[in-house]
Structure formats: structure tokens, C-alpha cells
mmCIF file of C-alpha atoms in Angstrom:
data_model
loop_
_atom_site.group_PDB
_atom_site.id
_atom_site.type_symbol
_atom_site.label_atom_id
_atom_site.label_comp_id
_atom_site.label_asym_id
_atom_site.label_seq_id
_atom_site.Cartn_x
_atom_site.Cartn_y
_atom_site.Cartn_z
ATOM 1 C CA MET A 13 132.658 142.044 53.134
ATOM 2 C CA SER A 14 135.691 139.404 51.783
ATOM 3 C CA GLN A 15 137.641 138.408 54.671
ATOM 4 C CA ARG A 16 140.835 139.788 53.392
ATOM 5 C CA ARG A 17 139.013 143.421 53.334
ATOM 6 C CA LEU A 18 137.510 142.497 56.603
ATOM 7 C CA ALA A 19 141.171 142.029 58.306
ATOM 8 C CA LEU A 20 142.205 145.513 56.820
ATOM 9 C CA VAL A 21 139.497 147.108 57.690
ATOM 10 C CA THR A 22 140.302 145.753 61.493
ATOM 11 C CA PHE A 23 143.570 146.520 61.220
ATOM 12 C CA MET A 24 143.219 150.479 59.885
ATOM 13 C CA VAL A 25 140.289 150.613 63.205
ATOM 14 C CA GLY A 26 143.183 149.145 65.421
ATOM 15 C CA ILE A 27 145.422 152.151 64.266
ATOM 16 C CA VAL A 28 142.910 154.932 64.862
ATOM 17 C CA ILE A 29 142.205 153.445 68.119
ATOM 18 C CA GLY A 30 145.920 152.800 68.959
ATOM 19 C CA THR A 31 145.934 149.266 69.832
ATOM 20 C CA LEU A 32 148.025 148.089 67.392
ATOM 21 C CA GLY A 33 150.893 150.197 67.667
ATOM 22 C CA SER A 34 153.482 149.251 65.106
ATOM 23 C CA ALA A 35 153.579 145.339 65.023
ATOM 24 C CA PRO A 36 151.975 143.189 62.607
ATOM 25 C CA VAL A 37 148.896 141.666 62.242
ATOM 26 C CA ALA A 38 149.189 138.322 64.545
ATOM 27 C CA GLU A 39 145.635 136.768 64.798
ATOM 28 C CA ALA A 40 145.662 133.818 66.508
ATOM 29 C CA SER A 41 144.411 132.069 63.535
ATOM 30 C CA ARG A 42 147.460 132.695 60.934
ATOM 31 C CA ASP A 43 150.440 130.457 60.770
ATOM 32 C CA ALA A 44 153.299 131.191 62.694
ATOM 33 C CA GLY A 45 155.919 130.265 60.854
ATOM 34 C CA PHE A 46 154.850 132.603 58.088
ATOM 35 C CA GLN A 47 153.738 135.133 60.588
ATOM 36 C CA ARG A 48 157.360 135.156 61.576
ATOM 37 C CA PHE A 49 158.236 134.914 58.115
ATOM 38 C CA ILE A 50 156.582 138.365 57.192
ATOM 39 C CA GLU A 51 157.928 140.001 60.436
ATOM 40 C CA ALA A 52 161.741 138.952 59.191
ATOM 41 C CA LEU A 53 160.848 140.708 56.358
ATOM 42 C CA TRP A 54 160.341 144.211 57.860
ATOM 43 C CA PRO A 55 163.908 145.365 58.123
ATOM 44 C CA GLU A 56 164.615 144.923 54.295
ATOM 45 C CA ALA A 57 161.691 146.196 53.558
ATOM 46 C CA ALA A 58 162.604 149.147 55.663
ATOM 47 C CA LYS A 59 166.036 149.565 54.157
ATOM 48 C CA LEU A 60 164.317 150.341 50.652
ATOM 49 C CA GLY A 61 161.821 153.032 52.256
ATOM 50 C CA VAL A 62 158.629 151.296 52.526
ATOM 51 C CA LYS A 63 156.776 153.045 55.240
ATOM 52 C CA ARG A 64 155.405 150.555 58.375
ATOM 53 C CA ALA A 65 151.763 151.309 57.350
ATOM 54 C CA THR A 66 152.339 150.041 53.568
ATOM 55 C CA PHE A 67 154.363 146.877 55.056
ATOM 56 C CA ASP A 68 151.085 146.012 57.503
ATOM 57 C CA ALA A 69 148.457 146.809 55.262
ATOM 58 C CA ALA A 70 150.080 145.005 52.373
ATOM 59 C CA PHE A 71 150.103 141.831 54.768
ATOM 60 C CA ALA A 72 146.345 142.544 56.341
ATOM 61 C CA GLY A 73 144.795 139.103 55.927
ATOM 62 C CA VAL A 74 147.453 137.438 54.242
ATOM 63 C CA GLU A 75 147.681 133.865 54.032
ATOM 64 C CA PRO A 76 149.818 131.392 52.332
ATOM 65 C CA ILE A 77 148.044 129.439 49.454
ATOM 66 C CA ARG A 78 149.543 126.011 49.966
ATOM 67 C CA THR A 79 147.771 125.177 46.178
ATOM 68 C CA LEU A 80 150.009 127.329 44.191
ATOM 69 C CA PRO A 81 152.193 125.707 41.527
ATOM 70 C CA GLU A 82 155.574 124.709 42.129
ATOM 71 C CA LEU A 83 155.613 124.727 45.996
ATOM 72 C CA GLY A 84 158.381 122.623 48.065
ATOM 73 C CA PRO A 85 162.138 122.389 48.621
ATOM 74 C CA PRO A 86 164.356 124.204 46.548
ATOM 75 C CA ASN A 87 165.412 121.687 43.443
ATOM 76 C CA LYS A 88 162.913 119.823 44.008
ATOM 77 C CA THR A 89 160.411 119.019 40.524
ATOM 78 C CA ALA A 90 156.438 120.200 40.866
ATOM 79 C CA VAL A 91 153.597 118.448 40.629
ATOM 80 C CA PRO A 92 153.076 117.071 36.846
ATOM 81 C CA GLY A 93 150.784 119.382 35.284
ATOM 82 C CA LYS A 94 151.022 121.796 37.682
ATOM 83 C CA GLY A 95 153.701 124.489 36.302
ATOM 84 C CA GLN A 96 154.201 126.923 33.833
ATOM 85 C CA ALA A 97 152.580 125.480 30.815
ATOM 86 C CA GLU A 98 155.442 126.443 28.373
ATOM 87 C CA PHE A 99 157.116 123.529 30.081
ATOM 88 C CA ILE A 100 154.747 120.877 30.767
ATOM 89 C CA LYS A 101 152.718 120.959 28.211
ATOM 90 C CA PRO A 102 153.517 119.138 24.738
ATOM 91 C CA ALA A 103 153.945 121.423 21.782
ATOM 92 C CA SER A 104 150.465 120.484 19.804
ATOM 93 C CA ASP A 105 148.673 121.350 22.989
ATOM 94 C CA TYR A 106 150.558 124.731 23.846
ATOM 95 C CA LEU A 107 150.385 125.961 20.381
ATOM 96 C CA LYS A 108 147.011 124.647 19.626
ATOM 97 C CA GLU A 109 145.714 125.405 15.887
ATOM 98 C CA SER A 110 142.313 126.320 17.152
ATOM 99 C CA ARG A 111 143.717 128.967 19.822
ATOM 100 C CA LEU A 112 145.971 130.916 17.468
ATOM 101 C CA GLN A 113 143.304 131.031 14.834
ATOM 102 C CA GLY A 114 140.759 132.638 17.339
ATOM 103 C CA LEU A 115 143.852 135.210 18.739
ATOM 104 C CA ALA A 116 144.182 135.587 15.457
ATOM 105 C CA LYS A 117 140.878 137.187 14.669
ATOM 106 C CA ALA A 118 140.832 139.158 17.780
ATOM 107 C CA GLY A 119 144.139 140.303 17.451
ATOM 108 C CA ARG A 120 143.092 142.031 13.850
ATOM 109 C CA ALA A 121 140.524 143.498 15.415
ATOM 110 C CA LYS A 122 142.864 144.837 18.352
ATOM 111 C CA ALA A 123 144.799 146.437 15.598
ATOM 112 C CA ALA A 124 142.105 148.001 14.050
ATOM 113 C CA ALA A 125 141.112 149.710 17.625
ATOM 114 C CA HIS A 126 144.292 151.072 19.036
ATOM 115 C CA GLY A 127 146.053 151.273 15.376
ATOM 116 C CA LYS A 128 146.910 155.358 16.655
ATOM 117 C CA ASP A 129 148.930 154.015 19.523
ATOM 118 C CA LEU A 130 150.215 151.146 18.026
ATOM 119 C CA ALA A 131 151.232 153.215 15.132
ATOM 120 C CA ALA A 132 152.800 155.729 18.104
ATOM 121 C CA ILE A 133 154.630 153.300 20.073
ATOM 122 C CA GLU A 134 156.318 151.556 16.667
ATOM 123 C CA GLN A 135 157.494 154.814 15.713
ATOM 124 C CA LYS A 136 158.863 155.776 18.688
ATOM 125 C CA LEU A 137 160.376 152.469 20.222
ATOM 126 C CA GLY A 138 160.805 150.239 16.978
ATOM 127 C CA VAL A 139 158.352 147.260 17.928
ATOM 128 C CA GLU A 140 155.636 146.207 15.522
ATOM 129 C CA GLY A 141 151.998 146.693 16.653
ATOM 130 C CA SER A 142 151.661 142.909 15.387
ATOM 131 C CA VAL A 143 154.160 141.753 18.400
ATOM 132 C CA LEU A 144 152.518 143.830 20.884
ATOM 133 C CA LEU A 145 149.400 142.620 20.236
ATOM 134 C CA ALA A 146 150.207 138.932 20.045
ATOM 135 C CA ILE A 147 152.274 139.464 23.686
ATOM 136 C CA TRP A 148 149.041 140.370 24.688
ATOM 137 C CA GLY A 149 146.814 138.148 23.403
ATOM 138 C CA ARG A 150 148.826 135.099 24.649
ATOM 139 C CA GLU A 151 149.305 136.774 28.117
ATOM 140 C CA SER A 152 145.531 137.867 28.787
ATOM 141 C CA ASP A 153 143.542 137.068 25.756
ATOM 142 C CA PHE A 154 143.170 140.479 25.268
ATOM 143 C CA GLY A 155 142.377 140.987 28.646
ATOM 144 C CA ARG A 156 139.599 138.501 28.961
ATOM 145 C CA GLN A 157 141.514 136.388 31.167
ATOM 146 C CA LEU A 158 143.220 138.617 34.007
ATOM 147 C CA PRO A 159 144.617 136.568 36.924
ATOM 148 C CA LYS A 160 142.751 136.844 40.528
ATOM 149 C CA PHE A 161 145.155 136.076 42.794
ATOM 150 C CA GLY A 162 146.284 138.804 45.563
ATOM 151 C CA VAL A 163 149.957 139.948 44.266
ATOM 152 C CA ILE A 164 151.351 139.890 47.907
ATOM 153 C CA ASP A 165 149.509 136.293 48.353
ATOM 154 C CA VAL A 166 151.199 134.676 46.394
ATOM 155 C CA LEU A 167 154.522 136.088 46.142
ATOM 156 C CA ALA A 168 154.715 135.974 50.163
ATOM 157 C CA THR A 169 153.952 131.819 49.117
ATOM 158 C CA GLN A 170 156.350 131.436 47.001
ATOM 159 C CA ALA A 171 158.968 133.352 49.104
ATOM 160 C CA TRP A 172 158.286 131.024 51.940
ATOM 161 C CA LEU A 173 157.108 127.712 50.393
ATOM 162 C CA GLY A 174 158.677 127.751 46.728
ATOM 163 C CA ARG A 175 160.996 126.040 45.146
ATOM 164 C CA ARG A 176 162.617 129.536 43.916
ATOM 165 C CA GLN A 177 162.431 131.727 47.255
ATOM 166 C CA ASP A 178 165.487 133.927 46.743
ATOM 167 C CA TYR A 179 163.804 135.288 43.547
ATOM 168 C CA PHE A 180 160.291 135.621 44.860
ATOM 169 C CA ARG A 181 161.639 137.336 48.485
ATOM 170 C CA LYS A 182 163.402 139.971 46.182
ATOM 171 C CA GLU A 183 159.703 140.145 43.735
ATOM 172 C CA LEU A 184 158.035 140.587 46.978
ATOM 173 C CA LEU A 185 159.989 143.390 48.060
ATOM 174 C CA GLN A 186 159.527 145.016 44.497
ATOM 175 C CA ALA A 187 155.773 144.240 45.100
ATOM 176 C CA LEU A 188 155.763 146.339 48.256
ATOM 177 C CA LEU A 189 157.617 149.119 46.706
ATOM 178 C CA ILE A 190 155.040 149.668 43.851
ATOM 179 C CA LEU A 191 152.472 149.511 46.802
ATOM 180 C CA GLU A 192 154.453 152.425 48.364
ATOM 181 C CA ASP A 193 154.704 154.594 45.307
ATOM 182 C CA GLY A 194 150.985 154.371 45.353
ATOM 183 C CA ASP A 195 150.728 153.042 41.531
ATOM 184 C CA ILE A 196 147.802 150.888 42.670
ATOM 185 C CA ALA A 197 145.793 150.019 45.512
ATOM 186 C CA VAL A 198 146.197 146.703 47.514
ATOM 187 C CA ALA A 199 142.787 145.289 46.979
ATOM 188 C CA ASP A 200 143.208 145.788 43.456
ATOM 189 C CA PHE A 201 147.117 144.575 43.201
ATOM 190 C CA LYS A 202 146.131 141.005 41.288
ATOM 191 C CA GLY A 203 148.039 138.506 39.268
ATOM 192 C CA SER A 204 149.099 135.310 38.421
ATOM 193 C CA TRP A 205 150.148 132.786 40.431
ATOM 194 C CA ALA A 206 153.742 133.691 40.299
ATOM 195 C CA GLY A 207 153.027 137.283 40.582
ATOM 196 C CA ALA A 208 152.868 138.707 36.904
ATOM 197 C CA MET A 209 150.854 141.554 36.767
ATOM 198 C CA GLY A 210 148.444 143.241 33.978
ATOM 199 C CA LEU A 211 146.978 143.016 30.402
ATOM 200 C CA THR A 212 151.060 141.814 29.613
ATOM 201 C CA GLN A 213 151.838 140.027 32.701
ATOM 202 C CA PHE A 214 154.736 141.914 34.338
ATOM 203 C CA MET A 215 156.737 140.759 37.238
ATOM 204 C CA PRO A 216 157.053 143.604 39.718
ATOM 205 C CA SER A 217 160.883 144.011 39.123
ATOM 206 C CA GLY A 218 159.949 144.184 35.552
ATOM 207 C CA TYR A 219 157.255 146.614 35.963
ATOM 208 C CA ARG A 220 159.417 149.152 38.016
ATOM 209 C CA THR A 221 161.964 148.720 35.619
ATOM 210 C CA TYR A 222 160.207 148.869 32.120
ATOM 211 C CA ALA A 223 156.559 150.131 32.563
ATOM 212 C CA VAL A 224 155.896 153.334 30.948
ATOM 213 C CA ASP A 225 152.875 156.031 31.361
ATOM 214 C CA PHE A 226 152.527 156.378 27.441
ATOM 215 C CA ASP A 227 148.874 158.004 27.636
ATOM 216 C CA GLY A 228 149.883 160.435 29.450
ATOM 217 C CA ASP A 229 147.212 160.513 32.403
ATOM 218 C CA GLY A 230 150.452 160.561 35.071
ATOM 219 C CA ARG A 231 150.041 156.988 35.904
ATOM 220 C CA ARG A 232 152.102 153.477 34.981
ATOM 221 C CA ASN A 233 148.998 151.741 34.332
ATOM 222 C CA ILE A 234 149.541 147.961 33.251
ATOM 223 C CA TRP A 235 146.194 147.207 34.699
ATOM 224 C CA SER A 236 143.609 148.873 32.433
ATOM 225 C CA SER A 237 145.609 151.134 29.908
ATOM 226 C CA VAL A 238 146.070 149.559 26.684
ATOM 227 C CA PRO A 239 148.815 152.097 25.548
ATOM 228 C CA ASP A 240 150.545 152.154 28.810
ATOM 229 C CA SER A 241 150.698 148.077 29.048
ATOM 230 C CA LEU A 242 151.481 147.297 25.014
ATOM 231 C CA ALA A 243 154.311 150.589 25.268
ATOM 232 C CA SER A 244 155.690 149.011 28.570
ATOM 233 C CA SER A 245 156.076 145.859 26.566
ATOM 234 C CA ALA A 246 157.856 147.403 23.889
ATOM 235 C CA MET A 247 160.065 148.945 26.285
ATOM 236 C CA GLU A 248 160.812 145.516 28.089
ATOM 237 C CA LEU A 249 161.699 143.995 24.321
ATOM 238 C CA VAL A 250 164.324 146.860 23.187
ATOM 239 C CA LYS A 251 166.319 146.961 26.857
ATOM 240 C CA ALA A 252 166.126 142.838 26.805
ATOM 241 C CA ARG A 253 168.671 141.709 27.871
ATOM 242 C CA GLU A 254 170.086 137.462 28.444
ATOM 243 C CA ARG A 255 170.032 135.888 32.120
ATOM 244 C CA ASP A 256 173.887 136.443 31.695
ATOM 245 C CA GLY A 257 173.444 140.132 30.967
ATOM 246 C CA SER A 258 174.160 140.077 27.180
ATOM 247 C CA ASP A 259 172.594 142.187 24.787
ATOM 248 C CA VAL A 260 169.563 140.949 23.340
ATOM 249 C CA SER A 261 167.500 143.972 22.390
ATOM 250 C CA TRP A 262 164.425 144.065 19.675
ATOM 251 C CA GLN A 263 166.228 145.251 16.082
ATOM 252 C CA ALA A 264 163.376 147.290 14.390
ATOM 253 C CA GLY A 265 162.254 145.692 10.858
ATOM 254 C CA LYS A 266 163.726 142.337 11.905
ATOM 255 C CA SER A 267 161.700 139.179 11.973
ATOM 256 C CA TRP A 268 161.701 136.647 14.890
ATOM 257 C CA GLY A 269 162.363 133.948 12.540
ATOM 258 C CA TYR A 270 160.860 131.749 10.247
ATOM 259 C CA GLU A 271 159.428 128.251 9.703
ATOM 260 C CA VAL A 272 161.797 125.931 7.675
ATOM 261 C CA ARG A 273 161.791 122.518 6.164
ATOM 262 C CA LYS A 274 164.391 120.566 7.220
ATOM 263 C CA PRO A 275 166.850 118.316 4.925
ATOM 264 C CA LYS A 276 166.614 114.886 4.655
ATOM 265 C CA ARG A 277 169.713 114.229 6.611
ATOM 266 C CA LEU A 278 169.197 116.385 9.247
ATOM 267 C CA ASP A 279 171.490 116.539 12.313
ATOM 268 C CA CYS A 280 169.520 117.870 15.245
ATOM 269 C CA THR A 281 172.185 118.307 17.429
ATOM 270 C CA LEU A 282 173.009 121.487 14.971
ATOM 271 C CA GLN A 283 170.248 123.611 16.955
ATOM 272 C CA GLY A 284 170.798 125.915 19.799
ATOM 273 C CA PHE A 285 171.311 129.082 20.551
ATOM 274 C CA ASP A 286 175.197 129.001 20.929
ATOM 275 C CA LYS A 287 175.447 127.803 17.038
ATOM 276 C CA PRO A 288 174.933 131.137 14.744
ATOM 277 C CA ARG A 289 174.536 130.608 11.482
ATOM 278 C CA ALA A 290 173.672 132.787 8.238
ATOM 279 C CA ILE A 291 171.010 132.146 6.687
ATOM 280 C CA LYS A 292 172.711 131.226 3.477
ATOM 281 C CA ASP A 293 174.591 128.699 5.224
ATOM 282 C CA TRP A 294 171.764 127.472 6.398
ATOM 283 C CA ALA A 295 170.551 126.873 3.242
ATOM 284 C CA LYS A 296 173.719 125.387 1.905
ATOM 285 C CA LEU A 297 172.940 122.372 4.317
ATOM 286 C CA GLY A 298 169.689 122.421 2.797
ATOM 287 C CA TYR A 299 166.921 124.261 4.867
ATOM 288 C CA THR A 300 164.484 125.853 2.632
ATOM 289 C CA ARG A 301 161.302 128.354 3.556
ATOM 290 C CA ALA A 302 157.844 126.723 4.439
ATOM 291 C CA TYR A 303 155.460 127.293 1.688
ATOM 292 C CA ALA A 304 158.075 127.642 -0.796
ATOM 293 C CA LYS A 305 158.703 131.251 0.147
ATOM 294 C CA ALA A 306 161.881 133.031 -1.320
ATOM 295 C CA TRP A 307 164.585 134.048 0.987
ATOM 296 C CA THR A 308 165.468 137.543 0.052
ATOM 297 C CA ALA A 309 168.908 139.046 -0.037
ATOM 298 C CA GLU A 310 168.588 140.522 2.815
ATOM 299 C CA GLN A 311 167.561 137.766 4.958
ATOM 300 C CA LEU A 312 170.248 135.659 3.596
ATOM 301 C CA ASP A 313 172.914 137.473 5.482
ATOM 302 C CA ASP A 314 171.092 137.296 8.926
ATOM 303 C CA PRO A 315 172.523 135.043 11.573
ATOM 304 C CA ALA A 316 169.561 132.622 13.003
ATOM 305 C CA TYR A 317 169.855 129.736 14.996
ATOM 306 C CA LEU A 318 168.397 125.941 14.370
ATOM 307 C CA LEU A 319 165.022 125.906 16.774
ATOM 308 C CA LEU A 320 163.975 122.090 16.667
ATOM 309 C CA PRO A 321 161.285 122.338 19.418
ATOM 310 C CA GLU A 322 160.393 118.008 18.945
ATOM 311 C CA GLY A 323 163.868 116.802 18.048
ATOM 312 C CA SER A 324 163.698 115.956 14.366
ATOM 313 C CA ASP A 325 159.944 115.053 14.268
ATOM 314 C CA GLY A 326 157.759 118.305 14.073
ATOM 315 C CA PRO A 327 158.234 121.903 12.482
ATOM 316 C CA ALA A 328 161.554 123.160 12.271
ATOM 317 C CA PHE A 329 163.032 126.838 12.579
ATOM 318 C CA LEU A 330 165.614 129.440 11.865
ATOM 319 C CA VAL A 331 165.013 132.236 14.760
ATOM 320 C CA LEU A 332 166.651 135.463 14.720
ATOM 321 C CA ARG A 333 168.015 137.725 17.570
ATOM 322 C CA ASN A 334 164.238 139.024 18.160
ATOM 323 C CA PHE A 335 163.082 135.577 19.218
ATOM 324 C CA LEU A 336 165.448 135.934 21.956
ATOM 325 C CA ALA A 337 164.209 139.256 22.498
ATOM 326 C CA LEU A 338 160.875 137.075 23.444
ATOM 327 C CA LYS A 339 162.386 134.793 25.256
ATOM 328 C CA ALA A 340 163.882 137.344 27.705
ATOM 329 C CA TYR A 341 160.271 138.541 28.011
ATOM 330 C CA ASN A 342 159.808 134.491 28.855
ATOM 331 C CA TYR A 343 162.608 132.016 28.424
ATOM 332 C CA ALA A 344 160.440 129.367 27.165
ATOM 333 C CA ASP A 345 160.889 128.451 23.403
ATOM 334 C CA LEU A 346 157.616 127.404 23.360
ATOM 335 C CA TYR A 347 156.244 130.783 24.586
ATOM 336 C CA ALA A 348 158.509 133.001 22.051
ATOM 337 C CA LEU A 349 157.373 130.724 19.398
ATOM 338 C CA PHE A 350 153.646 131.250 20.514
ATOM 339 C CA VAL A 351 153.602 134.991 19.828
ATOM 340 C CA GLY A 352 156.058 134.990 16.887
ATOM 341 C CA ASN A 353 153.671 132.755 14.895
ATOM 342 C CA LEU A 354 150.430 134.772 16.321
ATOM 343 C CA ALA A 355 152.178 137.787 15.329
ATOM 344 C CA ASP A 356 152.602 136.667 11.465
ATOM 345 C CA ARG A 357 148.858 135.480 11.733
ATOM 346 C CA ILE A 358 147.784 139.087 12.865
ATOM 347 C CA ALA A 359 150.068 140.991 9.911
ATOM 348 C CA GLY A 360 148.299 137.916 7.516
ATOM 349 C CA GLY A 361 150.959 134.897 7.796
ATOM 350 C CA SER A 362 150.221 131.940 7.665
ATOM 351 C CA ALA A 363 149.391 128.900 10.417
ATOM 352 C CA PHE A 364 152.604 126.111 10.791
ATOM 353 C CA GLU A 365 152.997 124.329 7.812
ATOM 354 C CA THR A 366 154.517 120.861 9.099
ATOM 355 C CA PRO A 367 151.768 119.664 12.038
ATOM 356 C CA TRP A 368 153.236 118.762 15.539
ATOM 357 C CA ALA A 369 154.178 115.149 16.141
ATOM 358 C CA LYS A 370 151.935 115.648 19.019
ATOM 359 C CA ALA A 371 154.621 114.012 21.040
ATOM 360 C CA SER A 372 153.607 113.495 24.508
ATOM 361 C CA HIS A 373 155.874 114.734 28.112
ATOM 362 C CA MET A 374 157.550 112.306 30.387
ATOM 363 C CA THR A 375 156.207 113.579 33.399
ATOM 364 C CA GLU A 376 158.647 116.554 35.393
ATOM 365 C CA ALA A 377 159.850 114.055 37.493
ATOM 366 C CA ALA A 378 161.477 111.462 34.745
ATOM 367 C CA ILE A 379 163.110 114.686 32.598
ATOM 368 C CA PHE A 380 164.877 115.777 35.986
ATOM 369 C CA GLU A 381 166.155 112.304 36.274
ATOM 370 C CA LEU A 382 166.912 111.752 32.483
ATOM 371 C CA GLN A 383 169.058 115.388 33.016
ATOM 372 C CA GLY A 384 171.107 114.255 36.023
ATOM 373 C CA GLN A 385 171.968 110.958 34.186
ATOM 374 C CA LEU A 386 173.240 113.533 31.181
ATOM 375 C CA ILE A 387 174.961 115.257 33.626
ATOM 376 C CA ALA A 388 176.826 112.529 35.164
ATOM 377 C CA LEU A 389 178.363 111.948 31.394
ATOM 378 C CA GLY A 390 179.311 115.359 31.237
ATOM 379 C CA HIS A 391 176.655 117.020 29.325
ATOM 380 C CA ASP A 392 175.160 120.830 29.620
ATOM 381 C CA VAL A 393 171.553 120.385 30.178
ATOM 382 C CA GLY A 394 171.189 124.052 31.201
ATOM 383 C CA LYS A 395 169.114 124.235 34.261
ATOM 384 C CA HIS A 396 168.817 120.516 36.361
ATOM 385 C CA ASP A 397 164.454 121.533 36.879
ATOM 386 C CA GLY A 398 162.709 118.585 34.865
ATOM 387 C CA LYS A 399 161.947 120.969 32.058
ATOM 388 C CA ILE A 400 162.533 120.617 28.015
ATOM 389 C CA GLY A 401 164.874 123.233 27.123
ATOM 390 C CA TRP A 402 167.025 123.563 24.038
ATOM 391 C CA ARG A 403 170.024 122.553 25.881
ATOM 392 C CA MET A 404 168.387 119.572 27.286
ATOM 393 C CA ARG A 405 167.124 118.623 23.665
ATOM 394 C CA LEU A 406 170.674 119.380 22.677
ATOM 395 C CA ALA A 407 172.770 117.446 25.620
ATOM 396 C CA LEU A 408 170.356 114.463 24.814
ATOM 397 C CA GLY A 409 171.173 114.198 21.356
ATOM 398 C CA LYS A 410 174.552 114.327 21.789
ATOM 399 C CA ALA A 411 174.595 111.374 24.308
ATOM 400 C CA GLU A 412 172.003 109.181 21.746
ATOM 401 C CA LYS A 413 174.949 109.694 19.339
ATOM 402 C CA THR A 414 177.406 108.129 22.026
ATOM 403 C CA ALA A 415 174.546 105.374 22.985
ATOM 404 C CA GLY A 416 174.103 104.559 19.302
ATOM 405 C CA LEU A 417 170.600 105.121 19.394
ATOM 406 C CA PRO A 418 168.535 106.830 17.008
ATOM 407 C CA VAL A 419 169.162 110.433 17.167
ATOM 408 C CA ASP A 420 166.350 112.652 17.737
ATOM 409 C CA CYS A 421 166.910 114.934 20.298
ATOM 410 C CA TYR A 422 163.685 114.615 22.328
ATOM 411 C CA PRO A 423 163.610 113.159 25.243
ATOM 412 C CA ALA A 424 161.530 109.607 25.678
ATOM 413 C CA GLU A 425 161.119 106.557 28.697
ATOM 414 C CA ASP A 426 163.435 104.575 26.174
ATOM 415 C CA ASP A 427 166.302 107.187 26.468
ATOM 416 C CA LEU A 428 166.310 107.222 29.899
ATOM 417 C CA ALA A 429 167.223 103.804 29.682
ATOM 418 C CA ALA A 430 169.775 103.821 27.843
ATOM 419 C CA ILE A 431 171.011 106.997 29.245
ATOM 420 C CA MET A 432 171.246 105.154 32.509
ATOM 421 C CA ALA A 433 173.183 102.389 31.328
ATOM 422 C CA LEU A 434 175.749 104.584 30.260
ATOM 423 C CA ALA A 435 175.936 106.802 33.119
ATOM 424 C CA PRO A 436 178.648 105.824 36.061
ATOM 425 C CA ALA A 437 177.274 104.821 39.282
ATOM 426 C CA GLN A 438 176.677 107.484 41.453
#
């Protein structure tokens, strides 16, 4: 019997014989600070409707997992290589060709196996089956690589020790409500190091907002029901919102975007999700479709954003509103690009035409420092978090222009030295 199961059995026996009353488990070996954190959480949980028995059973035997990524004081960078893969891996590693090929092959097999459900989801919600299969493949390798952390364990750890304590505290309370609703047993409540759950990886708040019972068995089951999982992911896309609340809901019948060939006189500071232009206007600037494909008349009128994941090097993309819907599912550019390209391949599309530049990342600590220097110069880098997002690339390109550096909109060690020389003394 596992330690956690043993603790839960001991706790339940204590209730029966009346020796524990209503107090939470408090073994002498448990971390006193963590125990106080749990006890302080109870009034909030009770106010939301969580019963005491549910609360105590959820935390029976739970201890902080101090090896999780992104633990530490707020606004500090995590240990390099220990955080979210979308932000710590170079594009060439994250979008590895062999992996995309393997997932595309498996995805086509899943399309045949689940064709009826996929067609029903697309008819009802307007999201193509290839997109949902790509999310499933990226998130859990079609269910073959499901995370095994206890959801309560990781959310409690992150809410107590993590860099985003307020966020994870809210997710922890939502997880308790899932248990209160009886949707899953504590012993089966498994997820990732950040608490994401199921075949297509929902955070607890996402599950409670978007999860649907599509197979008609009376239960929203994202852990083992393929129809429920894929329909729930479709629901999140069709209700997608930006972080500021603006509507980026999925548009049926539209692509996520297109790989393009760059013009000879490339200005990488034209990239960004605040600079939409009709594709016909991008075409006037010299952007043409990869593999010499022609634009259709309908495509030419679509508003699109320039995406340069490796700055002036590597592939370029014109992405549409559906790309923003994918980013609402997971905010990283590389994640949305992975899902979009994989969906195309599952539907019969091609690999990237332009190879990735295999640019090596600076450490998160160095990027964090570079962001600080850019902020001191008055640039908007998005979050000051040590991660390379589109605002960071755009801010760097503008600073490179000012400094007289080669403008490539991608951070490197020489950028840090040059920008530090420009920034005012702090």
C-alpha cells in the first residue's frame, strides 16, 4: 500500500472511531509551515462549498514536492531547463522533426479510429478533427504519456512555494471543487507538475469551465474518454479569450496560419500580435507561401500577424486569429505552432520548408537580465519573466536598431552586453 493510501486509510479509520474530530491530518513528521498553509485554506474552500470530509480526504498524506519546477520567490527565474518546455527549449528541439513525423502518423491512425466522434464534434462546435488530434498528440502522446503527479500535491506545493502562488491557490480551490462534485476519486486525480489533467491537459479551472460530457454517460471524463476530452478541447477553443478578455474564439473553416518565405529586405520589427495586416498587404511586402503555393482570393483578405520565432533566422509565418485561440489554450508561440503544423500534417500537409536555425537559448537568468535592461530603456517586453515571447523579440529588435547592432530580434549574449551599455545606471 502506498504511503498516501495508507495515510488516507488511517485518516478514515480515525473518523470512524471518533479520535480525529474535524481537524486536518497533523502527523508530527509533516512540514509545519505547509500544514499551516493547508489549515489557512479551509475557510476559503468552505465558502466555495467544499465539505470538510472532502477537504480532509484531499489533503490526507499530502506533502510538498520540493523538486517541482518553478518553485521559489515570485518574480525570480526558475532553474534553467526545469520549467515549461515551450520557453526553455530552442525551436529546433521543441519542434523536432522526428517527433512531429511520429505524431502525425499516429494522428492519422487516430483519425480513422475516432472519425465518427471527430465529425460530430466538428459539426457541433466547428473545430476540425485534425486540430483536436494535434492537441491530444502534443499534450499526452495520444494518452501514452499521461502525467502521474497527484493534482492536489502539486497545486498545494506550487501555491505554497511557487513563483505564481495566487494563481495556483485559485487552481487548488478549483481542484477541491472537482473532488466535491465527485467527478473523480482522490487516488485517480493525477496531472502534470503544474496540475494540468487528462488526455488533453486541462487546469482545474479550465476543466470546470469547458469540460463537457460528449459520450453521453453522464460524466465529464477527460481522463479516459476520448470523445469527452476532444469535445472539451474544442469547447475551450470556441470560447477562447485573450488574457485581457478580448475574444479570440475559433473561426470554423479558417486555418491557424501559413509558413511563408521571407523577403530579401526583412524587417523583423514588423512581427507581433498587435500589427495585423491583410495577407495581400504582406504579399506586397514580399511574403510568399512556402513550397511556392498560391494564395487564394479568400486568403488574401484574411488579417494576419507576422511570426518570427527565431527572429530573422529560421522559418517565418503569417498566422491568423485561430493561432491566437491556440495560444489561449497554451500561451507559448511554439506550442501553438507545434499544434498548427501537426494538425496540417495529420490532414496531409507538409513539414516546415525552412529549417530551424538551431539557435541556442541564453539562460533564463540572462534573458531575465536582458529584459530588465530593455525595460530600463522604455521597451515593453511583456512579462519580465526570463522567457522569449513575441513582445520580447520585438522590443529587442527596436533596441538593436537604436544601438546600431544587426537587427535580428532574437536574444544573444552580445545583445546583453550592448544593451547594458545603453541602459541608464540603476
